Coordinates of C-alpha atoms in Angstrom, one line a residue:
M24 CA -303.9 76.6 15.7
R25 CA -305.7 78.3 12.8
S26 CA -304.3 81.7 12.0
V27 CA -306.8 84.4 10.9
R28 CA -306.9 88.0 10.0
W29 CA -309.4 90.5 11.2
L30 CA -312.6 90.8 9.2
P31 CA -312.1 92.7 5.9
A32 CA -315.3 94.6 6.7
L33 CA -313.5 96.4 9.5
L34 CA -311.9 98.6 6.8
V35 CA -313.9 101.7 7.6
L36 CA -316.2 103.1 5.0
T37 CA -317.6 106.6 5.6
L38 CA -320.9 108.0 4.6
S39 CA -319.3 111.3 3.7
A40 CA -319.6 114.1 1.2
C41 CA -317.1 112.3 -1.1
D42 CA -319.8 109.6 -1.8
P43 CA -322.0 109.9 -4.8
S44 CA -325.0 112.2 -4.2
H45 CA -327.8 110.5 -2.3
D46 CA -330.9 111.5 -0.4
F47 CA -330.3 109.6 2.9
S48 CA -327.4 107.7 4.5
Y49 CA -329.9 105.1 5.7
C50 CA -333.2 103.8 4.4
I51 CA -335.2 101.4 6.5
V52 CA -337.8 99.3 4.8
G53 CA -340.5 98.3 7.2
A54 CA -341.9 99.9 10.3
G55 CA -342.6 96.8 12.3
P56 CA -340.8 96.2 15.6
G57 CA -337.4 95.5 13.9
G58 CA -337.5 98.6 11.7
V59 CA -338.7 100.8 14.4
Q60 CA -336.0 99.6 16.8
S61 CA -333.3 100.3 14.2
A62 CA -334.9 103.7 13.6
Y63 CA -334.8 104.5 17.3
Y64 CA -331.0 104.0 17.4
L65 CA -330.4 106.0 14.2
H66 CA -332.5 108.8 15.5
A67 CA -330.8 108.7 18.9
R68 CA -327.4 109.4 17.3
G69 CA -328.7 112.0 14.8
A70 CA -328.2 110.0 11.6
D71 CA -330.1 111.0 8.5
F72 CA -332.6 108.3 7.6
V73 CA -336.1 107.5 6.4
V74 CA -338.4 104.6 7.0
F75 CA -340.8 103.2 4.3
E76 CA -343.8 101.3 5.5
R77 CA -346.4 99.8 3.1
G78 CA -349.1 99.9 5.8
P79 CA -351.0 102.8 7.2
G80 CA -349.2 102.7 10.5
P81 CA -346.4 100.9 12.4
G82 CA -346.7 97.3 13.4
T83 CA -348.9 96.4 10.4
F84 CA -348.3 92.7 10.8
F85 CA -350.1 92.7 14.2
K86 CA -353.3 94.0 12.8
P87 CA -354.3 90.7 11.2
Y88 CA -351.9 88.3 12.9
P89 CA -352.0 86.2 14.9
R90 CA -355.5 85.4 13.4
H91 CA -357.0 84.5 16.7
R92 CA -355.6 87.7 18.3
T93 CA -353.6 86.4 21.3
L94 CA -349.8 86.9 21.4
I95 CA -347.6 84.1 22.8
S96 CA -344.8 86.5 23.9
I97 CA -344.9 86.8 27.6
N98 CA -345.8 90.1 29.4
K99 CA -344.4 89.6 32.9
R100 CA -345.0 92.9 34.7
F101 CA -343.8 92.0 38.2
T102 CA -340.3 90.5 38.9
G103 CA -339.7 91.8 42.4
K104 CA -337.2 94.3 41.1
G105 CA -338.5 97.7 40.2
G106 CA -337.0 101.0 39.1
A107 CA -334.7 102.1 36.3
A108 CA -331.7 100.4 38.0
N109 CA -333.2 97.0 37.3
D110 CA -334.4 97.8 33.8
Q111 CA -332.0 95.3 32.2
F112 CA -333.1 92.5 34.5
N113 CA -336.8 93.2 33.9
M114 CA -336.3 93.2 30.2
R115 CA -335.4 89.5 30.6
H116 CA -339.0 88.9 31.3
D117 CA -340.6 91.5 29.0
W118 CA -340.9 89.9 25.6
N119 CA -342.8 92.7 23.9
S120 CA -341.2 96.1 24.6
L121 CA -338.7 97.8 22.3
L122 CA -335.5 99.2 23.8
S123 CA -335.5 102.9 24.7
D124 CA -334.5 105.2 27.5
N125 CA -338.2 106.1 28.0
Q126 CA -339.5 104.0 31.0
T127 CA -343.1 104.9 30.1
L128 CA -342.7 103.1 26.8
R129 CA -342.9 99.6 28.3
F130 CA -345.5 97.2 27.0
G131 CA -346.6 96.3 30.5
R132 CA -348.4 99.6 30.6
Y133 CA -350.6 98.6 27.7
S134 CA -351.8 95.2 28.9
S135 CA -352.2 93.4 32.2
K136 CA -352.4 90.0 30.5
Y137 CA -349.5 87.6 30.5
F138 CA -350.4 86.7 26.9
A139 CA -351.7 90.0 25.6
P140 CA -354.2 90.7 22.8
A141 CA -352.5 91.5 19.5
G142 CA -354.3 94.8 19.3
D143 CA -352.4 96.0 22.3
M144 CA -349.2 95.6 20.4
V145 CA -350.6 97.8 17.6
R146 CA -351.4 100.6 20.1
Y147 CA -347.9 100.2 21.7
M148 CA -346.2 100.5 18.4
E149 CA -348.1 103.7 17.5
D150 CA -347.2 105.3 20.8
F151 CA -343.6 104.2 20.6
V152 CA -343.1 105.9 17.2
Q153 CA -344.8 109.1 18.5
G154 CA -343.1 109.1 21.9
T155 CA -339.6 108.6 20.6
G156 CA -339.8 111.3 17.9
L157 CA -339.7 108.9 15.0
A158 CA -343.0 109.9 13.4
P159 CA -341.5 112.6 11.0
H160 CA -339.1 110.0 9.6
V161 CA -341.7 107.4 8.7
R162 CA -343.5 107.4 5.3
Y163 CA -346.7 105.2 5.5
N164 CA -348.6 103.7 2.6
S165 CA -345.2 103.4 0.8
S166 CA -344.5 100.0 -0.7
A167 CA -340.8 100.0 -1.4
A168 CA -339.0 98.4 -4.4
I169 CA -335.3 98.1 -3.6
R170 CA -332.7 98.2 -6.5
R171 CA -329.0 99.2 -6.8
K172 CA -327.9 102.1 -8.9
A173 CA -325.3 100.5 -11.2
G174 CA -321.7 101.6 -10.7
T175 CA -322.4 103.9 -7.7
G176 CA -322.7 101.7 -4.7
L177 CA -326.0 103.4 -3.9
F178 CA -329.5 101.9 -3.5
E179 CA -332.5 103.3 -5.2
I180 CA -335.9 102.9 -3.6
T181 CA -339.1 103.4 -5.6
V182 CA -342.4 103.8 -3.9
A183 CA -345.2 102.0 -5.8
E184 CA -348.0 104.3 -4.6
S185 CA -346.4 107.6 -5.6
G186 CA -343.6 106.7 -7.9
E187 CA -341.2 108.7 -5.7
V188 CA -337.6 107.6 -6.0
T189 CA -335.1 107.9 -3.1
T190 CA -331.4 107.1 -3.1
C191 CA -329.5 106.0 0.0
R192 CA -326.1 104.5 0.9
V193 CA -327.3 101.8 3.3
V194 CA -330.5 99.9 3.3
I195 CA -331.9 98.1 6.4
S196 CA -334.5 95.6 5.3
A197 CA -337.0 95.1 8.1
G198 CA -339.9 93.8 6.2
G199 CA -340.2 90.6 8.2
L200 CA -341.6 87.3 6.9
W201 CA -344.8 88.0 5.0
K202 CA -345.0 85.4 2.3
P203 CA -347.1 82.3 3.3
H204 CA -345.2 79.0 2.9
R205 CA -347.0 77.0 0.2
P206 CA -345.2 73.8 -0.6
G207 CA -346.5 72.2 -3.8
M208 CA -349.2 69.7 -3.3
V209 CA -352.0 68.1 -5.4
G210 CA -355.3 69.8 -4.8
E211 CA -354.0 73.2 -3.5
E212 CA -357.1 74.9 -4.8
L213 CA -359.1 73.1 -2.1
V214 CA -357.0 74.6 0.7
E215 CA -358.0 77.6 2.9
E216 CA -355.0 79.7 3.9
Y217 CA -354.2 80.8 7.5
Q218 CA -354.1 84.5 6.4
S219 CA -357.6 84.4 4.8
M220 CA -359.6 81.6 6.5
P221 CA -362.7 82.5 8.5
V222 CA -361.9 82.9 12.2
E223 CA -365.5 82.8 13.6
P224 CA -366.0 79.2 14.9
A225 CA -369.7 79.1 14.0
G226 CA -368.8 78.5 10.4
F227 CA -367.1 75.2 11.3
T228 CA -370.0 73.7 13.4
N229 CA -370.1 69.9 13.3
Q230 CA -367.4 69.8 10.6
T231 CA -364.3 67.6 10.3
V232 CA -361.3 69.9 9.8
A233 CA -357.7 69.0 8.7
I234 CA -355.1 71.5 9.6
L235 CA -351.8 71.3 7.7
G236 CA -349.0 72.2 10.0
N237 CA -348.2 71.4 13.6
G238 CA -346.7 74.6 14.9
N239 CA -348.2 77.4 16.9
S240 CA -350.4 78.8 14.2
A241 CA -351.9 75.4 13.5
L242 CA -352.5 74.7 17.2
E243 CA -353.8 78.2 17.8
T244 CA -356.4 77.5 15.1
A245 CA -357.3 74.1 16.6
N246 CA -357.8 75.7 20.0
A247 CA -360.1 78.3 18.5
L248 CA -362.3 75.8 16.7
Y249 CA -362.6 72.7 18.9
N250 CA -365.7 73.8 20.8
V251 CA -367.8 73.5 17.6
T252 CA -366.1 70.9 15.4
R253 CA -366.8 67.2 15.1
Q254 CA -363.1 66.4 14.7
I255 CA -359.8 68.1 14.1
H256 CA -356.8 66.4 12.5
V257 CA -353.5 68.3 12.9
I258 CA -351.1 67.1 10.2
G259 CA -347.4 67.9 10.2
R260 CA -344.4 66.8 8.0
R261 CA -342.4 65.9 11.1
P262 CA -343.1 65.1 14.7
M263 CA -344.4 67.9 16.9
R264 CA -341.7 69.9 18.8
F265 CA -342.4 71.5 22.1
S266 CA -340.7 74.6 23.3
W267 CA -340.2 73.3 26.9
Q268 CA -338.1 70.5 25.5
T269 CA -336.2 72.3 22.7
H270 CA -335.9 75.7 24.5
Y271 CA -336.8 77.3 21.2
V272 CA -339.6 79.8 21.6
G273 CA -340.9 79.2 18.1
D274 CA -341.8 75.6 18.9
V275 CA -345.2 74.7 20.3
R276 CA -345.9 76.6 23.4
A277 CA -347.9 75.3 26.4
V278 CA -350.6 78.0 25.9
N279 CA -351.4 76.4 22.5
S280 CA -351.2 72.7 23.5
D281 CA -354.8 72.0 24.5
H282 CA -355.1 69.9 21.3
I283 CA -352.5 67.5 22.7
D284 CA -354.8 66.9 25.7
R285 CA -357.7 66.1 23.4
Y286 CA -355.6 63.8 21.3
L287 CA -353.7 61.8 24.0
L288 CA -356.1 62.1 27.0
V289 CA -359.6 62.1 25.6
G290 CA -359.0 60.0 22.5
G291 CA -361.5 59.1 19.8
T292 CA -361.9 62.6 18.4
D293 CA -359.0 64.9 17.6
T294 CA -355.7 63.5 16.2
V295 CA -352.1 64.4 15.5
M296 CA -350.5 62.9 12.4
E297 CA -347.2 63.1 10.5
M298 CA -347.3 62.9 6.7
N299 CA -344.2 63.7 4.6
P300 CA -345.0 64.7 1.9
L301 CA -348.2 66.4 2.9
P302 CA -351.4 64.6 1.6
S303 CA -353.0 65.1 -1.8
L304 CA -356.5 66.5 -1.9
V305 CA -359.3 65.5 -4.1
K306 CA -362.9 66.9 -4.2
D307 CA -365.3 64.3 -2.8
P308 CA -368.0 63.8 -5.5
T309 CA -370.7 63.9 -2.8
R310 CA -369.5 66.2 -0.1
G311 CA -366.3 67.6 1.4
I312 CA -362.7 66.7 0.5
I313 CA -360.8 63.4 0.2
L314 CA -357.4 63.6 1.9
I315 CA -355.0 61.1 0.6
P316 CA -351.9 60.4 2.7
P317 CA -348.6 59.3 1.1
W318 CA -349.5 55.7 1.9
G319 CA -353.0 55.9 0.5
S320 CA -354.2 54.4 -2.8
K321 CA -354.1 56.6 -5.8
P322 CA -357.4 58.4 -6.7
T323 CA -357.9 56.4 -9.9
A324 CA -361.2 56.1 -11.7
A325 CA -361.5 52.5 -10.4
N326 CA -360.9 53.5 -6.8
M327 CA -363.4 56.4 -7.1
E328 CA -365.9 54.0 -8.4
A329 CA -365.2 51.5 -5.6
L330 CA -365.8 54.4 -3.1
A331 CA -369.1 55.4 -4.9
A332 CA -370.2 51.7 -4.7
W333 CA -369.7 51.7 -1.0
K334 CA -371.6 55.0 -0.6
R335 CA -374.6 53.5 -2.5
L336 CA -375.1 51.1 0.4
S337 CA -378.0 52.0 2.7
P338 CA -377.0 53.4 6.1
A339 CA -379.1 50.5 7.5
A340 CA -377.1 47.9 5.5
S341 CA -376.4 44.8 7.5
L342 CA -372.9 43.4 8.2
A343 CA -373.6 40.7 5.6
D344 CA -374.5 43.3 3.0
K345 CA -371.3 45.2 3.7
I346 CA -369.2 42.0 3.4
K347 CA -370.8 41.2 0.1
A348 CA -370.3 44.7 -1.2
Y349 CA -366.6 44.6 -0.2
H350 CA -366.3 41.2 -2.0
D351 CA -367.9 42.8 -5.1
G352 CA -365.2 45.5 -5.1
A353 CA -366.8 48.3 -3.0
R354 CA -364.4 50.2 -0.8
N355 CA -364.8 52.8 2.0
Y356 CA -362.4 55.6 2.8
K357 CA -360.3 53.6 5.3
D358 CA -360.0 50.6 2.9
L359 CA -358.3 53.0 0.4
G360 CA -356.2 54.6 3.1
W361 CA -358.1 57.9 2.6
M362 CA -359.8 60.4 5.0
R363 CA -362.8 62.5 4.3
V364 CA -362.9 66.0 5.8
D365 CA -365.0 69.1 5.3
R366 CA -362.3 71.7 5.3
V367 CA -358.5 71.8 4.9
L368 CA -356.7 74.8 6.5
R369 CA -353.0 75.5 5.7
C370 CA -351.0 76.9 8.7
L371 CA -347.4 76.3 7.6
G372 CA -345.7 79.6 8.5
W373 CA -344.0 82.2 6.5
R374 CA -341.1 82.9 4.2
F375 CA -339.0 85.9 3.2
D376 CA -340.9 88.2 0.8
E377 CA -338.5 88.8 -2.1
T378 CA -341.0 90.9 -4.1
M379 CA -339.5 94.1 -2.6
F380 CA -336.3 93.2 -4.6
P381 CA -337.4 93.3 -8.2
D382 CA -335.2 92.9 -11.2
G383 CA -333.0 95.8 -12.3
D384 CA -333.9 98.1 -15.2
P385 CA -330.8 98.6 -17.5
E386 CA -332.5 101.5 -19.2
R387 CA -332.7 103.3 -15.9
G388 CA -329.3 102.2 -14.8
T389 CA -330.4 99.9 -12.0
E390 CA -329.5 96.4 -11.0
T391 CA -331.3 93.9 -8.7
A392 CA -330.5 94.1 -5.0
M393 CA -331.9 90.7 -4.4
P394 CA -330.1 89.0 -1.4
E395 CA -329.1 85.4 -1.4
L396 CA -331.5 83.2 0.5
D397 CA -331.0 80.1 2.4
A398 CA -331.7 76.6 1.0
I399 CA -335.4 76.7 1.8
G400 CA -335.9 80.4 0.9
K401 CA -337.0 81.3 4.4
Y402 CA -334.2 83.8 5.4
P403 CA -331.5 85.9 3.7
V404 CA -328.0 84.6 4.2
Q405 CA -326.2 87.1 6.4
T406 CA -322.7 87.8 7.8
S407 CA -322.1 88.0 11.5
T408 CA -323.0 91.7 11.3
F409 CA -326.4 91.1 9.7
E410 CA -325.3 92.2 6.2
S411 CA -326.3 90.3 3.1
V412 CA -323.5 88.0 1.9
N413 CA -324.0 89.1 -1.7
Q414 CA -325.3 92.7 -1.5
Q415 CA -322.8 95.0 0.3
G416 CA -324.6 97.7 2.2
L417 CA -327.8 95.7 2.6
Y418 CA -328.5 94.9 6.2
F419 CA -331.4 93.2 8.0
S420 CA -333.3 94.0 11.2
G421 CA -336.2 92.3 12.9
T422 CA -337.3 88.8 12.4
T423 CA -335.2 88.3 9.3
T424 CA -332.1 88.4 11.5
H425 CA -333.3 85.0 12.8
G426 CA -331.6 83.5 9.8
R427 CA -328.4 83.7 11.8
D428 CA -329.8 81.7 14.8
F429 CA -332.8 79.8 13.4
R430 CA -333.9 77.2 16.0
K431 CA -330.9 78.1 18.2
S432 CA -331.9 81.3 20.0
S433 CA -334.6 84.1 20.0
G434 CA -333.7 86.2 17.0
G435 CA -337.1 85.6 15.3
F436 CA -339.0 87.4 18.1
I437 CA -339.1 90.9 19.6
H438 CA -337.4 89.9 22.8
G439 CA -334.4 88.6 20.8
F440 CA -334.1 90.8 17.6
R441 CA -334.3 94.0 19.5
Y442 CA -330.8 93.2 20.7
N443 CA -329.7 92.2 17.2
A444 CA -330.9 95.7 16.2
R445 CA -328.8 97.3 19.0
A446 CA -325.7 95.2 17.9
L447 CA -326.3 96.2 14.3
D448 CA -326.3 99.9 15.1
K449 CA -323.0 99.5 17.0
W450 CA -321.5 97.9 14.0
L451 CA -322.8 100.5 11.6
Q452 CA -321.0 103.1 13.7
V453 CA -317.8 101.1 13.5
R454 CA -318.0 100.5 9.8
Y455 CA -319.2 103.8 8.5
H456 CA -318.5 106.4 11.2
K457 CA -315.0 105.5 12.5
E458 CA -316.4 104.8 15.9
K459 CA -315.3 102.0 18.2
W460 CA -317.5 99.3 19.8
P461 CA -318.4 100.7 23.2
S462 CA -316.2 99.3 25.9
E463 CA -315.0 99.7 29.5
L464 CA -311.3 99.8 30.4
L465 CA -310.4 97.3 33.2
S466 CA -307.1 98.5 34.6
P467 CA -305.4 97.0 36.3
L468 CA -307.1 93.7 35.5
R469 CA -307.6 91.8 38.7
P470 CA -309.5 88.6 39.4
M471 CA -312.1 90.3 41.5
L472 CA -312.7 93.0 38.9
L473 CA -313.0 90.5 36.1
A474 CA -315.4 88.3 38.1
D475 CA -317.5 91.3 38.9
R476 CA -317.9 92.3 35.3
I477 CA -318.5 88.8 34.0
L478 CA -321.0 87.8 36.8
G479 CA -322.6 91.2 36.6
S480 CA -323.5 90.6 33.0
A481 CA -324.6 87.0 33.7
N482 CA -326.9 88.2 36.5
N483 CA -328.4 91.3 34.9
G484 CA -327.5 91.5 31.2
D485 CA -330.6 91.4 29.0
G486 CA -329.1 91.0 25.6
I487 CA -326.9 87.9 26.3
Y488 CA -329.9 86.4 28.3
Q489 CA -332.4 86.7 25.5
M490 CA -330.0 86.0 22.7
F491 CA -328.4 83.1 24.5
G492 CA -325.5 81.5 22.7
V493 CA -325.5 84.2 20.0
L494 CA -324.6 87.5 21.6
V495 CA -321.6 87.4 23.9
D496 CA -319.5 89.6 26.1
V497 CA -315.8 89.9 25.2
V498 CA -312.8 90.9 27.4
T499 CA -309.6 91.5 25.5
I500 CA -306.4 91.2 27.6
T501 CA -303.1 92.9 26.9
M502 CA -300.0 93.7 28.9
R503 CA -298.1 96.9 29.6
S504 CA -294.4 97.0 29.4
D505 CA -294.2 96.8 33.2
G506 CA -296.1 93.5 33.1
Q507 CA -299.4 94.9 34.3
L508 CA -302.5 93.2 32.6
I509 CA -305.1 95.5 31.1
G510 CA -308.6 94.4 30.1
R511 CA -311.2 95.9 27.9
H512 CA -314.9 94.8 28.3
Y513 CA -317.2 94.8 25.2
K514 CA -320.8 93.8 25.6
E515 CA -323.3 92.0 23.3
M516 CA -321.2 91.2 20.3
P517 CA -322.4 88.6 17.8
R518 CA -320.5 85.4 18.5
E519 CA -318.7 85.1 15.2
L520 CA -317.6 88.7 15.3
A521 CA -316.4 88.3 18.9
E522 CA -314.3 85.3 18.1
K523 CA -312.4 87.3 15.5
F524 CA -312.4 90.5 17.4
S525 CA -309.0 91.8 18.4
V526 CA -307.6 88.5 17.1
N527 CA -304.0 89.4 17.9
S528 CA -304.8 89.5 21.7
Y529 CA -305.7 87.0 24.3
R530 CA -309.4 87.3 24.9
I531 CA -312.2 85.7 26.8
T532 CA -315.9 85.5 25.9
M533 CA -318.9 84.9 28.1
D534 CA -322.4 83.9 27.1
L535 CA -325.3 82.0 28.5
R536 CA -326.1 78.5 27.3
Y537 CA -328.3 75.5 28.0
G538 CA -326.6 72.1 28.5
Q539 CA -326.0 70.1 25.4
N540 CA -328.0 67.1 26.8
F541 CA -330.9 69.2 27.9
T542 CA -332.2 70.6 24.6
G543 CA -334.0 68.5 22.0
P544 CA -337.4 67.0 21.3
T545 CA -336.5 63.6 22.9
F546 CA -334.9 64.8 26.2
D547 CA -336.7 64.3 29.5
V548 CA -336.7 67.8 30.8
F549 CA -338.4 66.7 34.0
S550 CA -335.7 64.1 34.9
L551 CA -334.9 63.9 38.6
H552 CA -331.3 64.8 37.7
R553 CA -332.2 67.8 35.7
V554 CA -330.4 70.3 38.0
T555 CA -326.6 70.2 38.9
N556 CA -325.8 71.4 42.4
S557 CA -322.1 70.8 42.8
P558 CA -319.5 73.4 41.5
P559 CA -317.1 70.6 40.3
D560 CA -319.9 69.4 38.0
S561 CA -320.7 72.9 36.6
H562 CA -319.9 71.7 33.1
L563 CA -322.9 69.3 33.4
S564 CA -325.3 72.2 34.1
N565 CA -328.5 71.9 32.1
F566 CA -330.4 75.2 32.6
L567 CA -329.2 78.5 31.2
H568 CA -325.8 79.3 32.8
P569 CA -322.6 81.3 32.0
V570 CA -319.8 79.8 29.9
V571 CA -316.4 81.5 29.8
Q572 CA -314.0 80.6 26.9
L573 CA -310.4 81.6 26.3
F574 CA -309.0 82.3 22.9
E575 CA -305.3 82.6 22.0
P576 CA -303.8 85.4 19.8
G577 CA -304.1 84.5 16.1
S578 CA -306.7 81.9 16.6
T579 CA -310.5 81.5 16.6
E580 CA -310.3 78.1 18.3
V581 CA -311.4 77.8 21.9
V582 CA -308.4 77.0 24.2
E583 CA -310.4 76.3 27.3
S584 CA -313.9 76.6 28.7
F585 CA -315.2 77.3 32.2
H586 CA -318.8 76.7 33.2
I587 CA -320.4 78.6 36.1
L588 CA -322.9 76.5 38.0
E589 CA -326.5 76.8 36.9
D590 CA -329.2 78.4 39.0
L591 CA -332.9 78.1 38.2
R592 CA -333.4 81.8 38.9
T593 CA -330.3 82.8 36.9
D594 CA -329.0 84.3 40.1
F595 CA -325.3 83.7 40.1
T596 CA -324.5 85.6 43.3
Q597 CA -324.0 82.8 45.8
S598 CA -320.7 81.4 47.1
I599 CA -321.0 78.3 44.9
H600 CA -320.8 80.8 41.9
L601 CA -318.4 83.4 43.3
R602 CA -315.7 81.3 44.7
P603 CA -315.0 79.0 41.7
T604 CA -315.2 82.0 39.3
I605 CA -312.7 84.1 41.3
A606 CA -310.4 81.1 41.7
H607 CA -310.6 80.4 37.9
F608 CA -309.7 84.0 37.1
K609 CA -306.8 84.0 39.6
T610 CA -305.3 81.0 37.9
L611 CA -305.9 82.4 34.5
L612 CA -304.5 85.9 35.1
K613 CA -301.5 84.4 36.9
R614 CA -300.6 82.4 33.7
L615 CA -301.3 85.1 31.2
P616 CA -298.2 87.4 31.6
S617 CA -295.8 84.5 30.7
L618 CA -298.1 83.4 27.9
I619 CA -298.4 86.9 26.4
Q620 CA -294.6 87.4 26.6
A621 CA -294.0 84.0 24.9
H622 CA -296.4 85.1 22.2
L623 CA -294.6 88.4 21.7
T624 CA -291.3 86.7 21.6
Q625 CA -292.5 84.3 18.9
K626 CA -293.9 87.2 16.9
A627 CA -290.6 89.0 17.2
G628 CA -288.7 85.9 16.0
N629 CA -291.1 85.6 13.0
G630 CA -290.7 89.3 12.2
T631 CA -294.4 89.9 12.6
C632 CA -294.4 92.7 15.1
N633 CA -292.9 96.2 15.2
S634 CA -289.7 96.8 17.2
G635 CA -289.9 98.9 20.3
A636 CA -287.3 100.8 22.2
G637 CA -284.1 99.0 22.7
G638 CA -284.8 96.6 19.9
K639 CA -287.4 94.6 21.9
C640 CA -290.8 93.5 20.6
A641 CA -293.3 96.0 21.9
V642 CA -296.0 94.7 24.2
Q643 CA -299.4 95.0 22.7

């Protein structure tokens, strides 16, 4: 058993008058979906804050992107469950709306399409900011540079356009991922970037196009061009990954997979290739670009001359003439392991834009606020509460929070990070305003009551559904002096926080997960045995299903796990779900009083708990 203490960050800091003078308690940088979602929660509780946005309006990212103007976040407007009472359930299938109490501010009112035009997101964002009263707090056309004021604990934000300087205690960075990923490669000057390439297909007529990247932006581009191109080569550094196999929404979606049909079904035209490292590029002396894979011959003068000799052959040259030319040293593209293309498009995704964190200025008494980034520079490294690990008071909202669940859950996308923003706001109230994480008292704690709350979240909870495996429900269990068990139910905590939460108590967590043998690029997700139907085999469930885990006091190690049988509709209301769950909780709650008492007795013997009346160790 590993003994731990509660997080040091739980020591409450207050944004009070005793702090050094500052303009705002909170500064949000970025008015995209993440920044606006965080602003909504700050505004709802009356916090003093300001939002800086470098663009002329909210949701600036969606004005140019995606380049071919169709979102891949689903807009399912009809679930069979209407009304405010089913709002949480319906948000499971609404991947574009931000969270608010205003039912009219749902994205389904802005588009009837399952995959909506990106322009509809821009309109939605504008109306959300106006409709929630956030507009007076947002400063547009304000490119923010974030620094620290040395020795004060404050942040200083300078707006490039006006020179205005604002100080604040807490910064929420919500600028997203704006910097194109440009791995070094020979011939970069010959590449056309995703963010600036032409999008009108006519300019690619009868051309051979190489697209660097094999994710959604690459295949979105291939789908937009294939009607007019001669050939398209999609080139990635690793095998293509499909979201229906990995259960990761950032992998290739079915809506973008037409190119796979053209490659595997039609054949002879479009291709999919893997090259790691990516190919080198050389200008073809006659026309187009020579693409040189890692296994190709080097572009030496001799090889270029051999290619030129081959090109001097007449198009009507006989086979005998070609054999003789080859014997004399002439070589074509394939002989050299090369490819000739007309255009090369780079669609390799995005990285964190660190330009908003410039160096400090000692003369002005400022220091850099640059957060530590992960090994590939894609995301800031964050604590379980979305705070920079090296810049205290710097938090993240929006797609940058995906650094905590990259390729594991949905934190890089609106339908995921809107819940990260809600969890972040709860934490900010705990840390800076002496509030407690919202909870419900379960007293007395009975098996039926516990099953009702756990299965209620599993059936309807939107946060733990969208942020599966990352946000969890927690029930802490204590015992009164008369032996009565008391529970307290906390919702949507980040997993690492939940495992350490109330560490001196018995506690259970519940989250939704896929089966371990059902998620990955090589698994057969259409196997005849993909669904488990027997409650005794619940631990073999593959589809998203509830997992309940027990933690002992003083430990973050899982003592036992209980799986609730999967259901393809995530409807855990049948007897095959209810009966095993209630039986499990009956057994657990029957055992807990003696376990708690044994724990308290041990603490008393170690002198680690306060003495109660009569010299006995008080029940906690």
